[in-house]
């Protein structure tokens, strides 16, 4: 029956398997998302968008998610940690040599091609902009050897004191968008990174953020769109 769970599951499955329609639509299902990104006017709205995109699993400069409390396995905590890179980790952005340099060039070419396939203009400039911002984020990322030290990185911060970590970020707008009005605290796994990110968010112009967010919107959904985007 229309509206039943069975009908919804069937419709979802059928739409996913209908490659002819998916190929015809291309990236047009993301038009509303692109419009929302383009409409961002200030850093408060940027914080709201970060929260809403985080709920959808989009790669962002920092992530927030629930996991078992490392110090009390009978409860859960919200954790935040560094993110936002398209390459696997910070070393891919800085290691010297022919192979790492070829990977970086291939990544930039890949981003440009994805913009083209998604019907977005200015792919070449966008790819350079994204690579520059990701490199700046990577520079502040905690090295993976240090990130594995869970004991040292367990830093519980009351929500009311998150401004001591990122004073310029609009945490109220962020948590309101998440619907976490009664959250008491967050485990900040990379406090140094988050502190540096605060400045990066503020002194990176909104147009750069819009370009970066459009890229991550496409990248997160590519496997659900056309065969060309999926393959790329």
PDB file of C-alpha atoms in Angstrom:
ATOM      1  CA  UNK A   1       0.000   0.000   0.000  1.00  0.00           C
ATOM      2  CA  UNK A   2       1.157   3.550  -0.746  1.00  0.00           C
ATOM      3  CA  UNK A   3       2.909   5.102   2.246  1.00  0.00           C
ATOM      4  CA  UNK A   4       3.681   1.792   3.947  1.00  0.00           C
ATOM      5  CA  UNK A   5       7.224   0.921   5.026  1.00  0.00           C
ATOM      6  CA  UNK A   6       7.299  -1.848   2.428  1.00  0.00           C
ATOM      7  CA  UNK A   7       6.340   0.572  -0.348  1.00  0.00           C
ATOM      8  CA  UNK A   8       9.013   3.074   0.764  1.00  0.00           C
ATOM      9  CA  UNK A   9      11.725   0.416   0.851  1.00  0.00           C
ATOM     10  CA  UNK A  10      10.674  -0.830  -2.570  1.00  0.00           C
ATOM     11  CA  UNK A  11      10.659   2.686  -4.030  1.00  0.00           C
ATOM     12  CA  UNK A  12      14.093   3.413  -2.566  1.00  0.00           C
ATOM     13  CA  UNK A  13      15.530   0.188  -3.957  1.00  0.00           C
ATOM     14  CA  UNK A  14      13.966   0.769  -7.373  1.00  0.00           C
ATOM     15  CA  UNK A  15      15.267   4.341  -7.578  1.00  0.00           C
ATOM     16  CA  UNK A  16      18.784   3.213  -6.651  1.00  0.00           C
ATOM     17  CA  UNK A  17      18.772   0.469  -9.302  1.00  0.00           C
ATOM     18  CA  UNK A  18      17.305   2.718 -12.015  1.00  0.00           C
ATOM     19  CA  UNK A  19      20.618   3.731 -13.600  1.00  0.00           C
ATOM     20  CA  UNK A  20      18.925   5.148 -16.685  1.00  0.00           C
ATOM     21  CA  UNK A  21      17.149   7.791 -14.598  1.00  0.00           C
ATOM     22  CA  UNK A  22      20.194   8.376 -12.413  1.00  0.00           C
ATOM     23  CA  UNK A  23      22.364   8.981 -15.474  1.00  0.00           C
ATOM     24  CA  UNK A  24      19.768  11.326 -16.941  1.00  0.00           C
ATOM     25  CA  UNK A  25      19.519  13.338 -13.722  1.00  0.00           C
ATOM     26  CA  UNK A  26      23.275  13.544 -13.121  1.00  0.00           C
ATOM     27  CA  UNK A  27      23.905  15.930 -10.227  1.00  0.00           C
ATOM     28  CA  UNK A  28      20.567  17.755 -10.492  1.00  0.00           C
ATOM     29  CA  UNK A  29      19.319  16.129  -7.246  1.00  0.00           C
ATOM     30  CA  UNK A  30      21.953  18.303  -5.511  1.00  0.00           C
ATOM     31  CA  UNK A  31      20.649  21.595  -6.895  1.00  0.00           C
ATOM     32  CA  UNK A  32      18.850  22.481  -3.657  1.00  0.00           C
ATOM     33  CA  UNK A  33      22.030  21.710  -1.704  1.00  0.00           C
ATOM     34  CA  UNK A  34      24.109  23.907  -4.010  1.00  0.00           C
ATOM     35  CA  UNK A  35      21.552  26.695  -3.618  1.00  0.00           C
ATOM     36  CA  UNK A  36      21.746  26.471   0.186  1.00  0.00           C
ATOM     37  CA  UNK A  37      25.527  26.671   0.067  1.00  0.00           C
ATOM     38  CA  UNK A  38      25.465  29.601  -2.354  1.00  0.00           C
ATOM     39  CA  UNK A  39      23.045  31.474  -0.063  1.00  0.00           C
ATOM     40  CA  UNK A  40      25.376  31.432   2.972  1.00  0.00           C
ATOM     41  CA  UNK A  41      25.949  35.027   4.055  1.00  0.00           C
ATOM     42  CA  UNK A  42      27.819  34.920   7.364  1.00  0.00           C
ATOM     43  CA  UNK A  43      29.714  32.712   9.780  1.00  0.00           C
ATOM     44  CA  UNK A  44      26.639  31.982  11.884  1.00  0.00           C
ATOM     45  CA  UNK A  45      24.964  30.448   8.844  1.00  0.00           C
ATOM     46  CA  UNK A  46      28.194  28.611   8.088  1.00  0.00           C
ATOM     47  CA  UNK A  47      28.100  27.039  11.578  1.00  0.00           C
ATOM     48  CA  UNK A  48      24.490  25.961  10.997  1.00  0.00           C
ATOM     49  CA  UNK A  49      25.427  24.407   7.672  1.00  0.00           C
ATOM     50  CA  UNK A  50      28.347  22.557   9.276  1.00  0.00           C
ATOM     51  CA  UNK A  51      25.899  21.037  11.770  1.00  0.00           C
ATOM     52  CA  UNK A  52      23.334  20.008   9.164  1.00  0.00           C
ATOM     53  CA  UNK A  53      25.947  18.569   6.788  1.00  0.00           C
ATOM     54  CA  UNK A  54      27.556  16.680   9.681  1.00  0.00           C
ATOM     55  CA  UNK A  55      24.248  14.857  10.271  1.00  0.00           C
ATOM     56  CA  UNK A  56      24.400  13.642   6.660  1.00  0.00           C
ATOM     57  CA  UNK A  57      27.959  12.331   6.934  1.00  0.00           C
ATOM     58  CA  UNK A  58      29.570  15.021   4.772  1.00  0.00           C
ATOM     59  CA  UNK A  59      33.326  15.485   5.225  1.00  0.00           C
ATOM     60  CA  UNK A  60      33.912  18.742   7.133  1.00  0.00           C
ATOM     61  CA  UNK A  61      36.818  20.441   8.954  1.00  0.00           C
ATOM     62  CA  UNK A  62      35.617  18.794  12.171  1.00  0.00           C
ATOM     63  CA  UNK A  63      33.180  15.990  12.885  1.00  0.00           C
ATOM     64  CA  UNK A  64      30.813  15.365  15.792  1.00  0.00           C
ATOM     65  CA  UNK A  65      29.429  11.935  16.629  1.00  0.00           C
ATOM     66  CA  UNK A  66      28.304   9.714  19.486  1.00  0.00           C
ATOM     67  CA  UNK A  67      30.432   6.873  20.818  1.00  0.00           C
ATOM     68  CA  UNK A  68      30.902   4.919  24.041  1.00  0.00           C
ATOM     69  CA  UNK A  69      32.556   6.975  26.764  1.00  0.00           C
ATOM     70  CA  UNK A  70      36.165   5.715  26.905  1.00  0.00           C
ATOM     71  CA  UNK A  71      36.225   6.255  30.670  1.00  0.00           C
ATOM     72  CA  UNK A  72      32.773   4.833  31.429  1.00  0.00           C
ATOM     73  CA  UNK A  73      31.567   2.105  29.023  1.00  0.00           C
ATOM     74  CA  UNK A  74      28.098   2.213  30.587  1.00  0.00           C
ATOM     75  CA  UNK A  75      27.416   5.615  29.031  1.00  0.00           C
ATOM     76  CA  UNK A  76      27.830   7.446  25.738  1.00  0.00           C
ATOM     77  CA  UNK A  77      29.557  10.702  24.910  1.00  0.00           C
ATOM     78  CA  UNK A  78      29.693  13.075  21.980  1.00  0.00           C
ATOM     79  CA  UNK A  79      33.152  13.315  20.414  1.00  0.00           C
ATOM     80  CA  UNK A  80      34.596  15.860  18.027  1.00  0.00           C
ATOM     81  CA  UNK A  81      37.765  15.400  15.998  1.00  0.00           C
ATOM     82  CA  UNK A  82      39.715  16.778  13.063  1.00  0.00           C
ATOM     83  CA  UNK A  83      38.574  16.244   9.486  1.00  0.00           C
ATOM     84  CA  UNK A  84      38.066  18.002   6.205  1.00  0.00           C
ATOM     85  CA  UNK A  85      40.781  16.401   4.071  1.00  0.00           C
ATOM     86  CA  UNK A  86      40.175  14.716   0.719  1.00  0.00           C
ATOM     87  CA  UNK A  87      43.467  12.820   0.801  1.00  0.00           C
ATOM     88  CA  UNK A  88      43.908  10.103   3.472  1.00  0.00           C
ATOM     89  CA  UNK A  89      45.924  12.115   6.029  1.00  0.00           C
ATOM     90  CA  UNK A  90      48.133  15.167   6.535  1.00  0.00           C
ATOM     91  CA  UNK A  91      51.317  13.533   5.233  1.00  0.00           C
ATOM     92  CA  UNK A  92      49.842  13.261   1.737  1.00  0.00           C
ATOM     93  CA  UNK A  93      49.916  17.062   1.556  1.00  0.00           C
ATOM     94  CA  UNK A  94      53.529  17.557   2.624  1.00  0.00           C
ATOM     95  CA  UNK A  95      55.647  14.476   1.894  1.00  0.00           C
ATOM     96  CA  UNK A  96      58.193  15.272  -0.805  1.00  0.00           C
ATOM     97  CA  UNK A  97      59.048  13.056  -3.731  1.00  0.00           C
ATOM     98  CA  UNK A  98      57.803  12.107  -7.158  1.00  0.00           C
ATOM     99  CA  UNK A  99      55.038   9.763  -5.991  1.00  0.00           C
ATOM    100  CA  UNK A 100      53.458  12.093  -3.388  1.00  0.00           C
ATOM    101  CA  UNK A 101      53.599  14.986  -5.840  1.00  0.00           C
ATOM    102  CA  UNK A 102      51.920  12.880  -8.535  1.00  0.00           C
ATOM    103  CA  UNK A 103      49.169  11.938  -6.059  1.00  0.00           C
ATOM    104  CA  UNK A 104      48.537  15.590  -5.245  1.00  0.00           C
ATOM    105  CA  UNK A 105      48.373  16.513  -8.937  1.00  0.00           C
ATOM    106  CA  UNK A 106      46.015  13.615  -9.627  1.00  0.00           C
ATOM    107  CA  UNK A 107      43.790  14.683  -6.724  1.00  0.00           C
ATOM    108  CA  UNK A 108      43.503  18.250  -8.028  1.00  0.00           C
ATOM    109  CA  UNK A 109      42.675  16.900 -11.509  1.00  0.00           C
ATOM    110  CA  UNK A 110      40.078  14.609  -9.929  1.00  0.00           C
ATOM    111  CA  UNK A 111      38.351  17.486  -8.124  1.00  0.00           C
ATOM    112  CA  UNK A 112      38.283  19.503 -11.342  1.00  0.00           C
ATOM    113  CA  UNK A 113      36.725  16.574 -13.216  1.00  0.00           C
ATOM    114  CA  UNK A 114      34.105  16.083 -10.519  1.00  0.00           C
ATOM    115  CA  UNK A 115      33.092  19.743 -10.818  1.00  0.00           C
ATOM    116  CA  UNK A 116      32.734  19.275 -14.559  1.00  0.00           C
ATOM    117  CA  UNK A 117      30.612  16.124 -14.200  1.00  0.00           C
ATOM    118  CA  UNK A 118      28.449  17.826 -11.585  1.00  0.00           C
ATOM    119  CA  UNK A 119      27.789  20.736 -13.938  1.00  0.00           C
ATOM    120  CA  UNK A 120      29.569  23.255 -11.706  1.00  0.00           C
ATOM    121  CA  UNK A 121      31.520  26.092 -13.301  1.00  0.00           C
ATOM    122  CA  UNK A 122      35.158  27.005 -12.712  1.00  0.00           C
ATOM    123  CA  UNK A 123      36.432  23.535 -11.908  1.00  0.00           C
ATOM    124  CA  UNK A 124      40.097  24.359 -12.423  1.00  0.00           C
ATOM    125  CA  UNK A 125      40.082  27.347 -10.081  1.00  0.00           C
ATOM    126  CA  UNK A 126      37.838  25.504  -7.621  1.00  0.00           C
ATOM    127  CA  UNK A 127      40.241  22.552  -7.469  1.00  0.00           C
ATOM    128  CA  UNK A 128      43.161  24.869  -6.712  1.00  0.00           C
ATOM    129  CA  UNK A 129      41.124  26.670  -4.034  1.00  0.00           C
ATOM    130  CA  UNK A 130      40.086  23.397  -2.396  1.00  0.00           C
ATOM    131  CA  UNK A 131      43.624  22.030  -2.413  1.00  0.00           C
ATOM    132  CA  UNK A 132      44.936  25.230  -0.818  1.00  0.00           C
ATOM    133  CA  UNK A 133      42.326  25.155   1.965  1.00  0.00           C
ATOM    134  CA  UNK A 134      42.799  21.439   2.615  1.00  0.00           C
ATOM    135  CA  UNK A 135      46.566  21.954   2.794  1.00  0.00           C
ATOM    136  CA  UNK A 136      46.049  24.656   5.400  1.00  0.00           C
ATOM    137  CA  UNK A 137      43.793  22.346   7.404  1.00  0.00           C
ATOM    138  CA  UNK A 138      46.273  19.469   7.042  1.00  0.00           C
ATOM    139  CA  UNK A 139      49.068  21.644   8.378  1.00  0.00           C
ATOM    140  CA  UNK A 140      47.214  21.866  11.704  1.00  0.00           C
ATOM    141  CA  UNK A 141      46.112  18.221  11.823  1.00  0.00           C
ATOM    142  CA  UNK A 142      47.484  16.127  14.652  1.00  0.00           C
ATOM    143  CA  UNK A 143      49.873  13.483  13.322  1.00  0.00           C
ATOM    144  CA  UNK A 144      48.298  10.037  13.231  1.00  0.00           C
ATOM    145  CA  UNK A 145      50.852   8.621  15.706  1.00  0.00           C
ATOM    146  CA  UNK A 146      49.745  11.206  18.294  1.00  0.00           C
ATOM    147  CA  UNK A 147      46.070  10.831  17.409  1.00  0.00           C
ATOM    148  CA  UNK A 148      46.218   7.189  18.536  1.00  0.00           C
ATOM    149  CA  UNK A 149      46.947   8.215  22.130  1.00  0.00           C
ATOM    150  CA  UNK A 150      43.344   8.109  23.334  1.00  0.00           C
ATOM    151  CA  UNK A 151      44.270   8.695  26.963  1.00  0.00           C
ATOM    152  CA  UNK A 152      46.108  11.922  26.207  1.00  0.00           C
ATOM    153  CA  UNK A 153      43.425  13.125  23.793  1.00  0.00           C
ATOM    154  CA  UNK A 154      40.454  12.569  26.095  1.00  0.00           C
ATOM    155  CA  UNK A 155      39.498  16.164  26.860  1.00  0.00           C
ATOM    156  CA  UNK A 156      35.961  16.608  28.144  1.00  0.00           C
ATOM    157  CA  UNK A 157      34.798  20.177  27.702  1.00  0.00           C
ATOM    158  CA  UNK A 158      31.437  21.415  29.037  1.00  0.00           C
ATOM    159  CA  UNK A 159      29.337  22.924  26.257  1.00  0.00           C
ATOM    160  CA  UNK A 160      29.368  26.268  28.053  1.00  0.00           C
ATOM    161  CA  UNK A 161      33.193  26.260  27.903  1.00  0.00           C
ATOM    162  CA  UNK A 162      33.649  25.293  24.235  1.00  0.00           C
ATOM    163  CA  UNK A 163      34.248  28.973  23.539  1.00  0.00           C
ATOM    164  CA  UNK A 164      37.552  28.563  25.365  1.00  0.00           C
ATOM    165  CA  UNK A 165      38.614  26.159  22.597  1.00  0.00           C
ATOM    166  CA  UNK A 166      37.036  27.971  19.626  1.00  0.00           C
ATOM    167  CA  UNK A 167      35.965  31.429  20.842  1.00  0.00           C
ATOM    168  CA  UNK A 168      34.907  32.777  17.435  1.00  0.00           C
ATOM    169  CA  UNK A 169      32.826  29.788  16.355  1.00  0.00           C
ATOM    170  CA  UNK A 170      29.050  30.073  16.900  1.00  0.00           C
ATOM    171  CA  UNK A 171      28.523  26.988  19.051  1.00  0.00           C
ATOM    172  CA  UNK A 172      24.983  28.036  19.986  1.00  0.00           C
ATOM    173  CA  UNK A 173      23.894  28.084  16.346  1.00  0.00           C
ATOM    174  CA  UNK A 174      25.718  24.801  15.726  1.00  0.00           C
ATOM    175  CA  UNK A 175      24.071  22.873  18.570  1.00  0.00           C
ATOM    176  CA  UNK A 176      20.664  24.433  17.935  1.00  0.00           C
ATOM    177  CA  UNK A 177      20.844  23.087  14.380  1.00  0.00           C
ATOM    178  CA  UNK A 178      21.762  19.659  15.728  1.00  0.00           C
ATOM    179  CA  UNK A 179      18.927  19.710  18.264  1.00  0.00           C
ATOM    180  CA  UNK A 180      21.317  19.190  21.184  1.00  0.00           C
ATOM    181  CA  UNK A 181      19.941  21.790  23.549  1.00  0.00           C
ATOM    182  CA  UNK A 182      20.562  19.644  26.653  1.00  0.00           C
ATOM    183  CA  UNK A 183      24.038  18.352  25.792  1.00  0.00           C
ATOM    184  CA  UNK A 184      26.310  18.846  28.800  1.00  0.00           C
ATOM    185  CA  UNK A 185      29.746  18.279  27.306  1.00  0.00           C
ATOM    186  CA  UNK A 186      31.851  17.111  24.372  1.00  0.00           C
ATOM    187  CA  UNK A 187      35.092  15.124  24.221  1.00  0.00           C
ATOM    188  CA  UNK A 188      37.426  17.283  22.135  1.00  0.00           C
ATOM    189  CA  UNK A 189      40.048  14.869  20.818  1.00  0.00           C
ATOM    190  CA  UNK A 190      42.316  17.433  19.146  1.00  0.00           C
ATOM    191  CA  UNK A 191      42.185  20.666  21.132  1.00  0.00           C
ATOM    192  CA  UNK A 192      45.214  22.257  19.422  1.00  0.00           C
ATOM    193  CA  UNK A 193      43.740  21.600  15.988  1.00  0.00           C
ATOM    194  CA  UNK A 194      40.354  22.980  16.997  1.00  0.00           C
ATOM    195  CA  UNK A 195      41.993  26.145  18.309  1.00  0.00           C
ATOM    196  CA  UNK A 196      43.796  26.695  15.023  1.00  0.00           C
ATOM    197  CA  UNK A 197      40.654  25.840  13.056  1.00  0.00           C
ATOM    198  CA  UNK A 198      38.832  28.667  14.803  1.00  0.00           C
ATOM    199  CA  UNK A 199      41.108  31.197  13.094  1.00  0.00           C
ATOM    200  CA  UNK A 200      41.010  29.348   9.752  1.00  0.00           C
ATOM    201  CA  UNK A 201      37.197  29.448   9.697  1.00  0.00           C
ATOM    202  CA  UNK A 202      37.140  33.182  10.364  1.00  0.00           C
ATOM    203  CA  UNK A 203      39.891  34.384   8.035  1.00  0.00           C
ATOM    204  CA  UNK A 204      38.893  32.157   5.102  1.00  0.00           C
ATOM    205  CA  UNK A 205      36.429  34.097   2.974  1.00  0.00           C
ATOM    206  CA  UNK A 206      32.914  32.737   2.540  1.00  0.00           C
ATOM    207  CA  UNK A 207      33.334  32.221  -1.206  1.00  0.00           C
ATOM    208  CA  UNK A 208      36.191  29.809  -0.522  1.00  0.00           C
ATOM    209  CA  UNK A 209      34.046  27.947   2.003  1.00  0.00           C
ATOM    210  CA  UNK A 210      31.201  27.745  -0.522  1.00  0.00           C
ATOM    211  CA  UNK A 211      33.526  26.211  -3.102  1.00  0.00           C
ATOM    212  CA  UNK A 212      34.843  23.732  -0.531  1.00  0.00           C
ATOM    213  CA  UNK A 213      31.352  22.795   0.688  1.00  0.00           C
ATOM    214  CA  UNK A 214      30.058  22.292  -2.850  1.00  0.00           C
ATOM    215  CA  UNK A 215      32.939  19.890  -3.466  1.00  0.00           C
ATOM    216  CA  UNK A 216      32.201  17.879  -0.346  1.00  0.00           C
ATOM    217  CA  UNK A 217      28.487  17.795  -1.133  1.00  0.00           C
ATOM    218  CA  UNK A 218      29.281  16.206  -4.505  1.00  0.00           C
ATOM    219  CA  UNK A 219      31.967  13.923  -3.125  1.00  0.00           C
ATOM    220  CA  UNK A 220      29.716  12.572  -0.368  1.00  0.00           C
ATOM    221  CA  UNK A 221      26.894  11.690  -2.794  1.00  0.00           C
ATOM    222  CA  UNK A 222      28.780  10.733  -5.969  1.00  0.00           C
ATOM    223  CA  UNK A 223      28.072   7.004  -5.620  1.00  0.00           C
ATOM    224  CA  UNK A 224      24.331   7.761  -5.470  1.00  0.00           C
ATOM    225  CA  UNK A 225      24.251   9.863  -8.622  1.00  0.00           C
ATOM    226  CA  UNK A 226      25.283   9.020 -12.202  1.00  0.00           C
ATOM    227  CA  UNK A 227      27.572   6.200 -13.314  1.00  0.00           C
ATOM    228  CA  UNK A 228      30.108   8.778 -14.497  1.00  0.00           C
ATOM    229  CA  UNK A 229      30.276  10.482 -11.096  1.00  0.00           C
ATOM    230  CA  UNK A 230      30.384   7.137  -9.319  1.00  0.00           C
ATOM    231  CA  UNK A 231      33.236   5.891 -11.504  1.00  0.00           C
ATOM    232  CA  UNK A 232      35.185   9.134 -11.175  1.00  0.00           C
TER     233      UNK A 232
END
